[in-house]
Short mmCIF file of C-alpha atoms and ligand atoms in Angstrom, two decimals:
data_model
loop_
_atom_site.label_atom_id
_atom_site.label_comp_id
_atom_site.label_asym_id
_atom_site.label_seq_id
_atom_site.Cartn_x
_atom_site.Cartn_y
_atom_site.Cartn_z
CA MET A 1 -29.71 190.79 -241.10
CA ALA A 2 -26.59 191.21 -239.00
CA ASN A 3 -26.40 189.41 -235.67
CA ASP A 4 -26.01 192.67 -233.76
CA GLN A 5 -29.57 193.63 -234.69
CA PHE A 6 -31.00 190.75 -232.67
CA GLY A 7 -31.40 190.11 -228.98
CA PHE A 8 -29.69 187.26 -227.14
CA GLU A 9 -32.82 185.04 -227.04
CA THR A 10 -33.30 185.36 -230.80
CA LEU A 11 -29.66 184.52 -231.52
CA ALA A 12 -29.83 181.52 -229.18
CA LEU A 13 -32.60 180.12 -231.41
CA HIS A 14 -31.56 181.21 -234.88
CA ALA A 15 -27.90 182.26 -235.27
CA GLY A 16 -25.97 180.19 -237.79
CA ALA A 17 -28.98 178.16 -238.97
CA ALA A 18 -31.70 178.39 -241.58
CA PRO A 19 -34.29 175.83 -242.66
CA ASP A 20 -32.43 173.03 -244.47
CA SER A 21 -32.09 174.04 -248.12
CA ALA A 22 -32.52 170.46 -249.39
CA THR A 23 -35.57 169.38 -247.36
CA GLY A 24 -36.99 172.41 -245.54
CA ALA A 25 -36.36 170.67 -242.22
CA ARG A 26 -36.82 173.33 -239.52
CA GLN A 27 -34.51 171.83 -236.91
CA VAL A 28 -30.78 171.65 -237.67
CA PRO A 29 -30.18 168.30 -239.43
CA ILE A 30 -27.67 165.88 -237.92
CA TYR A 31 -25.07 165.35 -240.64
CA GLN A 32 -23.86 162.05 -239.22
CA ASN A 33 -21.31 161.95 -241.95
CA THR A 34 -17.54 161.77 -242.33
CA SER A 35 -16.92 162.95 -245.91
CA TYR A 36 -18.32 165.00 -248.80
CA VAL A 37 -18.26 164.29 -252.56
CA PHE A 38 -16.13 166.75 -254.55
CA ASN A 39 -17.58 168.42 -257.66
CA SER A 40 -14.39 167.77 -259.65
CA ALA A 41 -10.70 167.04 -259.22
CA ASP A 42 -9.95 170.77 -259.38
CA HIS A 43 -12.58 171.48 -256.72
CA ALA A 44 -10.99 168.86 -254.45
CA ALA A 45 -7.51 170.36 -254.91
CA ALA A 46 -8.79 173.88 -254.22
CA LEU A 47 -10.49 172.75 -251.02
CA PHE A 48 -7.35 171.02 -249.80
CA ASN A 49 -5.24 174.11 -250.52
CA LEU A 50 -7.73 176.34 -248.63
CA GLN A 51 -8.32 178.27 -251.88
CA GLU A 52 -12.00 177.42 -251.77
CA LEU A 53 -14.20 176.83 -248.73
CA GLY A 54 -16.32 173.74 -248.37
CA PHE A 55 -16.65 170.46 -246.56
CA ILE A 56 -13.95 167.82 -246.99
CA TYR A 57 -13.93 165.58 -243.95
CA SER A 58 -15.68 165.91 -240.58
CA ARG A 59 -12.44 166.03 -238.61
CA LEU A 60 -12.03 169.56 -240.05
CA THR A 61 -15.61 170.78 -240.56
CA ASN A 62 -19.13 169.33 -240.48
CA PRO A 63 -22.39 171.14 -241.34
CA THR A 64 -24.09 170.39 -237.98
CA VAL A 65 -20.99 171.34 -236.00
CA SER A 66 -20.67 174.54 -238.08
CA VAL A 67 -24.09 175.69 -236.86
CA LEU A 68 -22.91 175.32 -233.26
CA GLU A 69 -19.72 177.24 -234.09
CA GLU A 70 -21.60 180.10 -235.71
CA ARG A 71 -24.19 180.21 -232.96
CA MET A 72 -21.57 180.41 -230.23
CA ALA A 73 -19.64 183.07 -232.15
CA ALA A 74 -22.87 185.10 -232.35
CA LEU A 75 -23.67 184.65 -228.65
CA GLU A 76 -20.16 185.72 -227.62
CA GLY A 77 -20.10 188.60 -230.11
CA GLY A 78 -17.18 187.01 -231.97
CA VAL A 79 -16.18 186.48 -235.58
CA GLY A 80 -15.62 182.72 -235.74
CA GLY A 81 -15.82 179.53 -233.72
CA THR A 82 -14.08 176.18 -233.47
CA ALA A 83 -15.98 173.36 -231.79
CA THR A 84 -14.05 170.56 -230.13
CA ALA A 85 -14.69 167.19 -228.52
CA SER A 86 -14.54 168.60 -224.98
CA GLY A 87 -13.77 171.72 -223.00
CA HIS A 88 -10.25 170.50 -222.38
CA ALA A 89 -9.70 170.02 -226.09
CA ALA A 90 -10.90 173.61 -226.59
CA GLN A 91 -8.27 174.92 -224.13
CA MET A 92 -5.55 172.94 -225.90
CA LEU A 93 -6.61 174.11 -229.36
CA ALA A 94 -7.12 177.70 -228.22
CA LEU A 95 -3.41 177.88 -227.39
CA LEU A 96 -2.04 175.91 -230.35
CA PRO A 97 -2.02 178.86 -232.81
CA LEU A 98 -0.21 181.02 -230.26
CA MET A 99 2.36 178.70 -228.72
CA GLY A 100 5.62 177.04 -229.66
CA PRO A 101 8.07 175.03 -227.54
CA GLY A 102 9.41 177.20 -224.70
CA ASP A 103 6.53 179.66 -224.87
CA HIS A 104 4.63 180.66 -221.76
CA ILE A 105 1.20 181.65 -220.47
CA VAL A 106 0.08 183.21 -217.21
CA ALA A 107 -3.04 181.54 -215.81
CA SER A 108 -5.25 182.14 -212.81
CA SER A 109 -4.56 179.83 -209.86
CA LYS A 110 -8.34 179.61 -209.34
CA LEU A 111 -9.11 177.62 -212.46
CA TYR A 112 -11.17 174.44 -212.51
CA GLY A 113 -8.94 171.66 -211.06
CA GLY A 114 -8.88 169.74 -214.33
CA SER A 115 -7.50 172.81 -216.11
CA ILE A 116 -4.76 173.18 -213.51
CA ASN A 117 -3.77 169.57 -214.08
CA GLN A 118 -3.85 169.94 -217.86
CA MET A 119 -1.84 173.13 -217.88
CA GLY A 120 0.51 172.36 -214.99
CA HIS A 121 1.50 168.87 -216.10
CA THR A 122 0.52 167.88 -219.61
CA TYR A 123 1.44 171.19 -221.27
CA LYS A 124 5.02 170.54 -220.16
CA LYS A 125 5.14 167.70 -222.68
CA PHE A 126 4.86 170.34 -225.43
CA ASP A 127 7.35 172.51 -223.52
CA TRP A 128 4.53 175.01 -222.91
CA GLN A 129 5.28 176.78 -219.64
CA VAL A 130 2.53 177.98 -217.28
CA ASP A 131 2.70 180.28 -214.27
CA PHE A 132 -0.37 180.28 -212.02
CA VAL A 133 -1.07 183.50 -210.13
CA ASP A 134 -3.68 184.59 -207.58
CA PRO A 135 -6.22 186.53 -209.69
CA SER A 136 -7.57 188.58 -206.76
CA ASP A 137 -4.83 191.12 -207.51
CA PRO A 138 -4.68 191.70 -211.29
CA GLU A 139 -1.14 193.05 -210.95
CA ASN A 140 -0.02 189.48 -210.24
CA PHE A 141 -0.56 188.74 -213.93
CA ARG A 142 1.75 191.58 -214.93
CA CYS A 143 4.47 190.41 -212.55
CA ALA A 144 4.51 186.94 -214.11
CA LEU A 145 4.86 188.10 -217.74
CA THR A 146 8.02 187.07 -219.62
CA PRO A 147 9.17 187.91 -223.15
CA ARG A 148 7.86 184.45 -224.14
CA THR A 149 4.35 184.95 -222.67
CA LYS A 150 1.76 184.43 -225.41
CA ALA A 151 -1.53 184.73 -223.52
CA ILE A 152 -3.23 185.28 -220.17
CA PHE A 153 -5.85 182.66 -219.27
CA VAL A 154 -8.60 183.14 -216.65
CA GLU A 155 -12.10 182.00 -215.77
CA CYS A 156 -14.45 184.97 -215.43
CA LEU A 157 -16.41 183.10 -212.77
CA ALA A 158 -14.26 180.28 -211.44
CA ASN A 159 -15.22 176.66 -210.79
CA PRO A 160 -15.93 176.09 -207.94
CA GLY A 161 -15.07 178.82 -205.43
CA GLY A 162 -17.30 181.68 -206.65
CA VAL A 163 -14.23 183.75 -207.55
CA VAL A 164 -14.86 186.60 -210.00
CA VAL A 165 -11.88 187.98 -211.91
CA ASP A 166 -11.61 191.70 -212.68
CA LEU A 167 -11.58 191.11 -216.43
CA GLU A 168 -11.10 194.74 -217.50
CA LYS A 169 -7.95 195.12 -215.43
CA VAL A 170 -6.48 191.80 -216.57
CA ALA A 171 -7.35 192.61 -220.20
CA ALA A 172 -5.51 195.92 -219.94
CA ILE A 173 -2.39 194.14 -218.66
CA ALA A 174 -2.58 191.59 -221.51
CA HIS A 175 -3.00 194.27 -224.13
CA GLU A 176 -0.10 196.34 -222.82
CA ALA A 177 2.00 193.21 -223.31
CA GLU A 178 0.48 192.77 -226.81
CA ILE A 179 -0.93 189.37 -226.00
CA PRO A 180 -4.55 188.14 -226.00
CA LEU A 181 -6.70 187.53 -222.94
CA ILE A 182 -8.37 184.10 -223.08
CA VAL A 183 -11.44 183.65 -220.87
CA ASP A 184 -13.01 180.31 -219.96
CA ASN A 185 -16.65 181.39 -219.76
CA THR A 186 -18.09 177.96 -218.89
CA LEU A 187 -19.58 178.84 -215.51
CA ALA A 188 -21.24 182.08 -216.54
CA SER A 189 -22.29 181.15 -220.09
CA PRO A 190 -22.64 184.06 -222.54
CA TYR A 191 -26.08 184.77 -221.06
CA LEU A 192 -24.64 185.92 -217.72
CA CYS A 193 -21.34 187.38 -218.95
CA ARG A 194 -20.00 188.48 -222.32
CA PRO A 195 -16.22 188.61 -221.73
CA LYS A 196 -15.65 190.43 -225.04
CA GLU A 197 -17.39 193.50 -223.59
CA PHE A 198 -14.68 193.63 -220.91
CA GLY A 199 -11.66 193.12 -223.17
CA ALA A 200 -11.41 189.35 -223.71
CA ASP A 201 -9.98 188.37 -227.09
CA ILE A 202 -10.70 184.65 -227.09
CA VAL A 203 -13.47 182.85 -225.20
CA VAL A 204 -13.45 179.11 -224.55
CA HIS A 205 -16.23 176.94 -223.20
CA SER A 206 -16.86 173.49 -221.97
CA THR A 207 -20.23 173.19 -223.74
CA THR A 208 -20.72 170.07 -221.62
CA LYS A 209 -22.11 172.22 -218.81
CA PHE A 210 -24.79 174.95 -219.07
CA LEU A 211 -24.76 175.22 -222.87
CA ALA A 212 -25.79 171.59 -223.46
CA GLY A 213 -27.51 171.90 -220.12
CA GLN A 214 -28.79 168.40 -219.43
CA GLY A 215 -25.66 166.34 -218.84
CA GLN A 216 -26.12 164.72 -222.25
CA ALA A 217 -23.22 165.77 -224.48
CA LEU A 218 -19.53 166.48 -224.04
CA GLY A 219 -18.09 169.30 -226.07
CA GLY A 220 -16.08 172.50 -226.20
CA VAL A 221 -15.88 175.61 -228.32
CA ILE A 222 -13.40 178.42 -228.97
CA VAL A 223 -14.61 181.84 -230.12
CA ASP A 224 -12.37 184.55 -231.58
CA CYS A 225 -13.84 187.85 -230.39
CA ASP A 226 -12.29 189.77 -233.32
CA SER A 227 -10.54 192.22 -231.01
CA PHE A 228 -6.92 191.07 -231.22
CA ASP A 229 -4.62 191.60 -234.20
CA PHE A 230 -2.61 188.39 -234.57
CA HIS A 231 -0.49 189.77 -237.40
CA LYS A 232 2.68 189.90 -235.32
CA PRO A 233 5.20 187.63 -237.12
CA GLU A 234 7.73 187.72 -234.29
CA LYS A 235 5.25 186.93 -231.57
CA PHE A 236 2.80 184.61 -233.38
CA PRO A 237 4.76 182.93 -236.19
CA SER A 238 2.20 180.13 -236.65
CA LEU A 239 -0.42 182.68 -237.69
CA ALA A 240 1.66 185.44 -239.21
CA THR A 241 4.50 183.71 -241.13
CA PRO A 242 4.25 181.33 -244.12
CA ALA A 243 2.92 177.88 -243.19
CA PRO A 244 4.96 175.09 -244.82
CA GLU A 245 2.02 172.69 -244.44
CA TYR A 246 -0.04 174.91 -246.79
CA HIS A 247 2.60 175.77 -249.44
CA GLY A 248 3.70 178.96 -247.70
CA LEU A 249 0.26 180.47 -247.10
CA THR A 250 0.21 183.00 -244.24
CA PHE A 251 -3.00 182.70 -242.22
CA THR A 252 -3.26 186.36 -241.21
CA GLU A 253 -2.72 187.51 -244.80
CA SER A 254 -5.03 184.99 -246.48
CA PHE A 255 -7.87 185.02 -243.94
CA GLY A 256 -7.71 188.40 -242.21
CA ASN A 257 -9.78 188.42 -239.02
CA LEU A 258 -10.66 184.74 -239.55
CA ALA A 259 -7.00 183.67 -239.37
CA TYR A 260 -7.20 182.33 -235.81
CA THR A 261 -10.40 180.38 -236.50
CA PHE A 262 -9.07 178.97 -239.80
CA TYR A 263 -5.92 177.84 -238.04
CA GLY A 264 -8.09 176.10 -235.44
CA HIS A 265 -9.70 174.00 -238.16
CA ALA A 266 -7.00 173.69 -240.83
CA ILE A 267 -4.17 172.87 -238.41
CA GLY A 268 -5.65 172.37 -234.92
CA LEU A 269 -8.50 170.00 -235.71
CA ARG A 270 -6.76 168.53 -238.74
CA ASP A 271 -3.57 167.56 -236.90
CA ILE A 272 -4.59 167.10 -233.26
CA GLY A 273 -8.00 165.68 -234.17
CA PRO A 274 -10.47 166.39 -231.32
CA ALA A 275 -13.46 167.14 -233.57
CA GLN A 276 -16.88 167.41 -231.97
CA GLN A 277 -19.35 164.70 -232.94
CA PRO A 278 -22.33 165.89 -235.04
CA MET A 279 -24.77 164.27 -232.62
CA ASN A 280 -23.22 166.14 -229.69
CA ALA A 281 -23.32 169.40 -231.65
CA PHE A 282 -27.03 168.80 -232.36
CA LEU A 283 -27.79 168.10 -228.67
CA THR A 284 -25.84 171.20 -227.65
CA ILE A 285 -27.68 173.35 -230.21
CA LEU A 286 -30.95 172.13 -228.68
CA GLY A 287 -29.64 173.06 -225.25
CA ILE A 288 -28.63 176.54 -226.36
CA GLU A 289 -32.17 177.22 -227.64
CA THR A 290 -33.35 177.39 -224.02
CA LEU A 291 -30.16 178.74 -222.42
CA PRO A 292 -31.64 182.17 -221.50
CA LEU A 293 -34.66 180.62 -219.76
CA ARG A 294 -32.63 178.00 -217.97
CA MET A 295 -29.96 180.44 -216.77
CA GLU A 296 -32.63 182.71 -215.29
CA ARG A 297 -34.02 179.84 -213.23
CA HIS A 298 -30.56 178.47 -212.37
CA VAL A 299 -29.50 181.78 -210.79
CA GLU A 300 -32.85 182.36 -209.09
CA ASN A 301 -32.73 178.90 -207.46
CA ALA A 302 -29.02 179.21 -206.64
CA LEU A 303 -29.50 182.47 -204.76
CA LYS A 304 -32.35 181.01 -202.68
CA VAL A 305 -30.41 177.85 -201.81
CA ALA A 306 -27.29 179.90 -201.00
CA GLU A 307 -29.29 182.18 -198.69
CA PHE A 308 -30.81 179.18 -196.94
CA LEU A 309 -27.39 177.55 -196.43
CA GLU A 310 -25.81 180.78 -195.21
CA GLY A 311 -28.36 180.87 -192.38
CA HIS A 312 -27.97 177.18 -191.49
CA PRO A 313 -26.25 176.36 -188.16
CA ALA A 314 -24.22 173.46 -189.66
CA VAL A 315 -22.71 175.71 -192.32
CA ASP A 316 -19.57 177.72 -191.75
CA THR A 317 -19.42 179.78 -194.97
CA VAL A 318 -21.08 179.90 -198.38
CA ASN A 319 -18.84 181.04 -201.23
CA TYR A 320 -21.30 182.45 -203.73
CA ALA A 321 -20.60 185.72 -205.50
CA GLY A 322 -24.36 186.35 -205.59
CA LEU A 323 -24.41 186.86 -201.80
CA PRO A 324 -23.52 190.25 -200.29
CA SER A 325 -21.18 188.40 -197.88
CA SER A 326 -18.94 187.32 -200.76
CA PRO A 327 -15.74 189.33 -201.29
CA TYR A 328 -16.53 189.04 -205.00
CA HIS A 329 -20.05 190.49 -204.75
CA GLY A 330 -18.98 193.89 -206.11
CA LEU A 331 -17.18 192.36 -209.10
CA ALA A 332 -20.15 190.06 -209.70
CA GLN A 333 -22.50 193.04 -209.90
CA LYS A 334 -20.28 194.53 -212.58
CA TYR A 335 -19.46 191.42 -214.62
CA LEU A 336 -22.49 189.19 -213.90
CA PRO A 337 -25.40 191.58 -213.38
CA LYS A 338 -28.03 188.93 -214.22
CA GLY A 339 -26.74 186.51 -211.58
CA ALA A 340 -23.55 184.89 -210.35
CA GLY A 341 -24.17 181.47 -211.88
CA SER A 342 -25.46 178.42 -210.06
CA VAL A 343 -22.27 176.69 -208.94
CA PHE A 344 -20.88 177.52 -205.52
CA THR A 345 -19.23 175.96 -202.51
CA VAL A 346 -20.15 175.59 -198.86
CA ALA A 347 -17.72 175.00 -196.03
CA LEU A 348 -19.28 172.82 -193.34
CA LYS A 349 -18.53 173.31 -189.66
CA GLY A 350 -18.12 169.57 -189.17
CA GLY A 351 -15.40 169.30 -191.84
CA TYR A 352 -14.98 166.40 -194.20
CA ASP A 353 -16.84 163.80 -192.10
CA VAL A 354 -20.04 165.83 -192.10
CA GLY A 355 -19.56 166.64 -195.78
CA LYS A 356 -19.26 162.96 -196.61
CA LYS A 357 -22.49 162.21 -194.75
CA VAL A 358 -24.31 165.02 -196.52
CA VAL A 359 -23.21 163.63 -199.89
CA GLU A 360 -24.53 160.22 -198.85
CA SER A 361 -27.79 161.51 -197.35
CA VAL A 362 -29.20 163.74 -200.07
CA GLU A 363 -31.98 162.29 -202.21
CA LEU A 364 -32.67 164.83 -204.96
CA PHE A 365 -29.10 166.04 -205.43
CA SER A 366 -26.93 163.64 -207.42
CA HIS A 367 -23.40 162.95 -206.23
CA LEU A 368 -21.37 163.19 -209.42
CA ALA A 369 -18.61 165.06 -211.23
CA ASN A 370 -20.42 167.52 -213.46
CA ILE A 371 -21.99 170.96 -213.25
CA GLY A 372 -24.55 172.91 -215.23
CA ASP A 373 -27.11 170.12 -215.48
CA ALA A 374 -30.85 170.85 -215.26
CA LYS A 375 -30.71 168.49 -212.27
CA SER A 376 -29.05 169.56 -209.03
CA LEU A 377 -25.64 168.05 -208.34
CA LEU A 378 -23.15 167.98 -205.52
CA LEU A 379 -19.61 166.83 -205.04
CA HIS A 380 -16.67 166.84 -202.62
CA PRO A 381 -13.96 168.47 -204.79
CA ALA A 382 -10.99 167.68 -202.53
CA SER A 383 -11.42 163.93 -203.04
CA THR A 384 -12.55 164.06 -206.68
CA THR A 385 -12.06 166.84 -209.26
CA HIS A 386 -9.31 168.51 -207.26
CA ASN A 387 -7.85 165.28 -205.87
CA GLN A 388 -4.58 165.47 -207.83
CA LEU A 389 -3.79 168.98 -206.61
CA THR A 390 -1.49 169.70 -203.70
CA ASP A 391 -3.07 170.89 -200.42
CA ASP A 392 -1.96 174.44 -201.21
CA GLN A 393 -3.47 174.28 -204.69
CA LYS A 394 -6.71 172.89 -203.21
CA ALA A 395 -6.88 175.72 -200.71
CA ALA A 396 -6.07 178.28 -203.45
CA ALA A 397 -8.88 176.87 -205.59
CA GLY A 398 -11.34 177.02 -202.67
CA ALA A 399 -11.55 173.23 -202.52
CA GLY A 400 -10.32 172.36 -199.02
CA PRO A 401 -11.44 169.13 -197.24
CA GLU A 402 -14.44 170.82 -195.54
CA VAL A 403 -15.86 172.13 -198.82
CA LEU A 404 -18.78 170.80 -200.87
CA ARG A 405 -19.52 172.01 -204.39
CA LEU A 406 -23.16 172.45 -205.41
CA SER A 407 -24.57 172.96 -208.88
CA ILE A 408 -28.13 174.15 -208.46
CA GLY A 409 -30.58 172.88 -211.05
CA LEU A 410 -34.09 173.69 -212.15
CA GLU A 411 -36.14 171.71 -209.62
CA THR A 412 -38.78 173.34 -207.37
CA VAL A 413 -36.48 175.29 -205.08
CA SER A 414 -38.33 174.37 -201.86
CA ASP A 415 -37.67 170.70 -202.66
CA LEU A 416 -33.94 171.39 -202.97
CA ILE A 417 -33.86 173.27 -199.67
CA ARG A 418 -35.78 170.48 -197.91
CA ASP A 419 -33.38 167.87 -199.30
CA LEU A 420 -30.32 169.76 -198.05
CA ASP A 421 -31.92 170.56 -194.69
CA ARG A 422 -32.70 166.88 -194.13
CA ALA A 423 -29.22 165.75 -195.18
CA LEU A 424 -27.53 168.36 -192.95
CA ALA A 425 -29.65 167.22 -190.00
CA ILE A 426 -28.69 163.56 -190.51
CA ALA A 427 -25.03 164.46 -191.02
CA SER A 428 -24.77 166.73 -187.97
CA LYS A 429 -26.29 164.19 -185.57
C1 LIG B 501 -15.72 171.12 -217.08
C2 LIG B 501 -14.85 172.28 -217.28
C3 LIG B 501 -13.78 172.24 -218.20
C4 LIG B 501 -13.44 171.00 -218.97
O1 LIG B 501 -14.45 170.69 -219.88
P1 LIG B 501 -14.76 169.20 -220.39
O2 LIG B 501 -15.90 169.41 -221.33
O3 LIG B 501 -15.11 168.39 -219.18
O4 LIG B 501 -13.51 168.73 -221.07
C5 LIG B 501 -13.03 173.39 -218.36
N1 LIG B 501 -13.29 174.50 -217.67
C6 LIG B 501 -14.30 174.58 -216.78
C7 LIG B 501 -14.55 175.84 -216.05
C8 LIG B 501 -15.11 173.48 -216.56
O5 LIG B 501 -16.11 173.56 -215.66
#
């Protein structure tokens, strides 16, 4: 049966997997395996020339990782997936089929700090140019377009400031310029937001966060939403002109709507190499099985903690799109109707000194650099994840010195509130 006949919960448990044909094993087997025996010399040659599909070497494809790729493609409503070693590897590989030296993207200035570092500094080494614009006015994306712009890149719900981007408006600007909109959907997960429904063409994830869900496995994934036609030889020569590395094969002609995904494996993973480990794919698949249940509790707990903090005398502001006080509340109701995620920031009246004491006084919350764990986490972004940014970039990302980032987990919510209340009391003394 086609994936579109099933609900999200069913796909989260079944998409891309069937009982193992060799053993009947019900859970996805971990193919902890680098290479696969060829049937014959001709079979081997056909696989290497992409004339036949099959497993060659786990840097390109692996049966356990393939289940994760198919499952994520199903959950995002896409046609194909490429899993990677991390979310950052996914961002890199998402752009590789589109970019050449001197090409350009327009990205939101409110991305996760690590993404701003990656794009603002390391992309320069490939001569990939990036302009960051304030996403609160979608027209800013249009103003930054150049003839060499190959994509627009945003987070639907941004880490950490609770910023929601008006995806439909940004998608329209991208499509007028005949370029794809790439959405990092890490903070929302496909359960809370399906960017494809609002015009996204490519979705990337750090699966490290809510998808794996228990702080146990690094990973990333790219999904092609099957909405963008990459057959534009002038604009996307890697995909739409003959590839010398495959005897002149043209990806868009040979693979149709799978061209982008095939490029991700046959060139991206093959030549750059950040393949996801089978064990991590297995752990992430396990996580995804319970994603709908976990996300429901994450957002329920997050809203209660955010409401508590908003009423607390030591707190200046809470930046959570789930609260009516947030300037992004209206956009959140449109794009994230089931809840605005469980990561948000609080600005403390006492500034950094109080924030530091809160971080040191909590007992249930863990002070660490991750989000999307079943356990509650907190962090001071200005001195950690956003440390390498300039003061202006920190402020733009909602990560000033007075700001703490919280990732609300699945604990009993009254325990979380008591922990924060106690820590705020100690810190404000
Ligand atoms: C964590 C994160 C990334 C990077 O992912 P890694 O798996 O840590 O490489 C990218 N984007 C967002 C929004 C993230 O939260």
